[in-house]
């Protein structure tokens, strides 16, 4: 049995919903259908969730909401009409939208969540009605009924472990269940949305709960590519990778979806496949716990992310001082700054961290604190650093990946600000100047994929 | 004006002392001569300092000391005789040795230092007498008179800053001053020896104090080699390197002398040259603050050290947790364990540390503490790791060193447990399995020196 999830662009228009129906019909194992709110139908379009945020803001500030309610309802109404559904479906939706305003209470921290979740919730109802109308034995199910119980953290909920047993009860259900993504309910029955990952995380939770054979994640791309199309023309599609490889690629800037959203499936060892609603015959990218074959590819992908900076601290005999680095990290912690890497030489360490954490004032405070409390011989900060990750479980079975990759970068005169390869040998991480990121990704891609 | 220092083997026998005289005479700028205690004259010989330790132990345990006093005095006596000195010189030495026993006080923590320092002190007196006898205007000077003032730490003294001004007063002296290495005096006039570095550190302090043009450090090798002769047959002599390069090579196992001993000269920016008493026409190895030429060698040397272990901690999203690594290092600090490197991947960090710090019990405590307080997904320790450092200031001007060096290691099927190159780009550090250390050093050496 399969859990299948459709992203925002896959459920944005009647035309897309017809593809969704065809995909669900195509395989009787597709029994749990998780849906997003309607996304953009074209580049200038608005996502329904963004309209709902605007609606919430108008309600909060006591402005006229009629045009927005009409605009949102019309998004569902036009789809319903094109799909041949009864007009009454959408009248109910308008009533639900109005109820949000009627029940609004500035003091209630969960109120925003109810607005946000309405995009998914109405879409699931519409899609269930459409499936029924097309003769499928399907029904809408509310996450509360399904058993998605979350922590008491408005707009930032985490799934509670007890949910999985509750969801498991639905494993043998005869109907196709259409589930709105993105939210659950607290133990006190407050609707609460997840911090990120939208319907991806709901699909992932449901797949883990019902112990699905596979979690099919339908998006608007064919799968995961070995490099970003932003830098590489028609990059190779990755046919298979492991959770760990996925995680490492995501970390370094891959944005197909947020990898944390897949954690519930990863933990339950449910395979995940990324597929394209607009090209369902493409096999997509399969993500599993481990490779079936013995000799995985040396490198599955190259990812990059910009916006790092590097702080270098030189101090003679620093490694002789027990606690030296700990004291540096204490300063970071006091300033609530996290770091990504800490390459070290002899008498020198560098900290690579995300620049977005630093305001100019905070940067100055950080440097002052290090100077005063650590008394380095030398302290430097370098901005606009990019981090490139070369990822592949197969690395540990092949010597020479470091050599080949650093040679590729050297040929393009790319200077390494840092290179780090840890003991797990699943990735090599390079830090370079930001302006060389594109060149670096290209040269690594063409070294390992050609 | 030059400060010149002779190591133990250079001042062990009359034959060697004749070479010392010739070297001092050869250049009138050699005005401050720092000498060690007599070292071994052949492989089975004993160092005088070791005899003095044995003497101290016999005195402490109330055993017969006569044969030892005779043995030590004879070491000086036979040299004096061969050099044509008056026998009275050595009678005074016997009296000095006996005085140590007479003044012995178990309660005095500085007593061992007086025993230890006697090897250098008598040798300086003997050499001064020899120089005078050969017509040089030379005299012995006691470190107290010279102004070497140290901290109150028996066998572990550090130089006090005020010493340098006092030593500077001797800059214009007309005589050649013969200075015993290895000790100074506290503000309370207690004789106190340095923790390590012996006469190297005294020479370095004197050179900094008198602002010498150069500090000539005479040993029994031609200089510093680009790799250890233990692994490489007739390695290339390094003609010039920087303090930093010297430091980085020393860190990773070079043992010509302890690099910390040269710090006073390094800080005062006095050039240091390592030369061979037995081959003084060889230009040796010059160590300076920076290169004169614009384009230094890419790599000056490759060094290695064994006896490390690597602890790898995997935890999902660890870099999201502010303070994660700080908490790991806190545990190390509480157990008084220092670490050398911390390569990081995504969701993983490794700590590379010197194995000698861990007993089996301490290792278990460390792992238990990490497990309990950090709750990693996975924790592993790997023993018998060697660290190889490839060093060269020129690296920052050449891309591709990382590629060339890792390719050299890959060709020999050497798997990298870690590779780290920090922002200063003066060295690349590889961690490998201990059994591959020799192979790794050889393959790197023959890649960059041929």
XYZ file of C-alpha atoms in Angstrom, chain A residues 196 244 247-248 251 258-260 263 312 314 316-317 319-320 322-323 325-326 329-330 333 336-348 350 396 399-400 402-403 406-407 410 413-425 427 429, chain B residues 196 244 247-248 251 258-260 263 312 314 316-317 319-320 322-323 325-326 329-330 333 336-348 350 396 399-400 402-403 406-407 410 413-425 427 429:
118
model
C 7.931 23.811 7.621
C 21.969 10.138 4.149
C 20.279 14.771 3.699
C 23.793 15.840 2.755
C 22.110 20.592 3.634
C 13.084 20.289 2.973
C 14.809 17.068 3.949
C 13.568 17.287 7.534
C 12.507 12.314 8.563
C 40.058 32.461 11.483
C 45.521 32.070 15.116
C 50.504 29.883 19.107
C 50.193 26.496 20.835
C 46.038 22.930 20.857
C 48.159 22.709 24.006
C 42.830 22.314 27.057
C 39.558 24.168 26.649
C 38.180 25.808 21.423
C 35.496 25.228 24.024
C 32.394 28.066 21.164
C 31.099 29.338 24.486
C 26.727 30.032 22.163
C 23.259 32.295 19.925
C 25.370 31.756 16.813
C 25.761 28.282 15.376
C 28.619 27.184 13.131
C 28.850 24.632 10.367
C 32.510 23.602 10.186
C 35.692 24.116 12.110
C 38.727 23.297 9.976
C 41.944 23.408 11.942
C 45.594 23.771 11.097
C 48.442 23.970 13.542
C 47.914 26.908 15.899
C 44.878 27.931 13.875
C 38.530 28.594 11.410
C 34.397 5.032 1.103
C 40.248 6.164 -2.984
C 41.066 9.219 -4.999
C 39.459 13.925 -2.956
C 42.274 14.021 -5.470
C 40.396 19.020 -5.839
C 42.232 18.625 -9.145
C 42.540 23.518 -9.226
C 42.062 28.128 -10.458
C 39.610 27.850 -7.632
C 41.359 28.349 -4.346
C 40.159 26.207 -1.469
C 39.496 28.247 1.655
C 38.844 24.971 3.387
C 38.504 21.307 2.575
C 37.004 18.917 5.052
C 36.425 15.222 4.835
C 35.234 13.530 7.960
C 35.586 9.954 9.041
C 32.210 8.876 7.649
C 33.470 9.446 4.073
C 30.933 13.725 1.505
C 33.086 19.730 1.738
C 62.457 21.794 27.995
C 55.585 29.189 10.896
C 56.477 25.271 13.806
C 54.107 23.262 11.643
C 54.130 19.890 15.470
C 61.674 21.587 20.221
C 60.245 24.493 18.290
C 59.037 26.211 21.456
C 59.992 31.215 20.369
C 33.381 10.149 15.454
C 26.987 11.279 14.333
C 21.074 14.223 12.910
C 20.887 18.026 12.608
C 24.754 21.814 13.424
C 21.269 23.142 14.087
C 23.673 25.840 19.081
C 26.141 24.598 21.661
C 30.062 20.925 19.876
C 30.707 23.123 22.888
C 34.367 19.838 24.226
C 33.169 20.538 27.752
C 37.877 19.602 29.210
C 41.531 17.188 30.884
C 41.835 15.816 27.360
C 42.975 18.081 24.550
C 42.261 17.464 20.883
C 44.149 18.326 17.745
C 41.581 18.480 14.957
C 37.854 18.403 14.528
C 36.885 17.590 10.946
C 33.168 17.867 10.347
C 30.764 16.516 7.776
C 27.036 17.022 7.720
C 25.536 15.710 10.964
C 28.940 14.382 11.959
C 35.279 13.711 14.486
C 48.488 29.905 -0.887
C 46.225 25.989 -6.493
C 46.292 22.247 -6.835
C 45.553 19.427 -2.317
C 44.826 17.666 -5.582
C 45.682 13.486 -2.328
C 46.290 11.953 -5.751
C 45.272 7.641 -3.643
C 45.650 3.143 -1.974
C 45.930 5.164 1.186
C 42.505 5.969 2.515
C 42.080 9.379 4.082
C 40.378 9.214 7.461
C 40.391 12.982 7.411
C 41.758 15.808 5.352
C 41.852 19.299 6.713
C 43.052 22.498 5.177
C 42.390 25.636 7.105
C 42.045 29.179 5.909
C 45.703 30.057 6.507
C 46.749 27.666 3.716
C 49.570 23.196 5.580
C 46.756 17.733 7.294
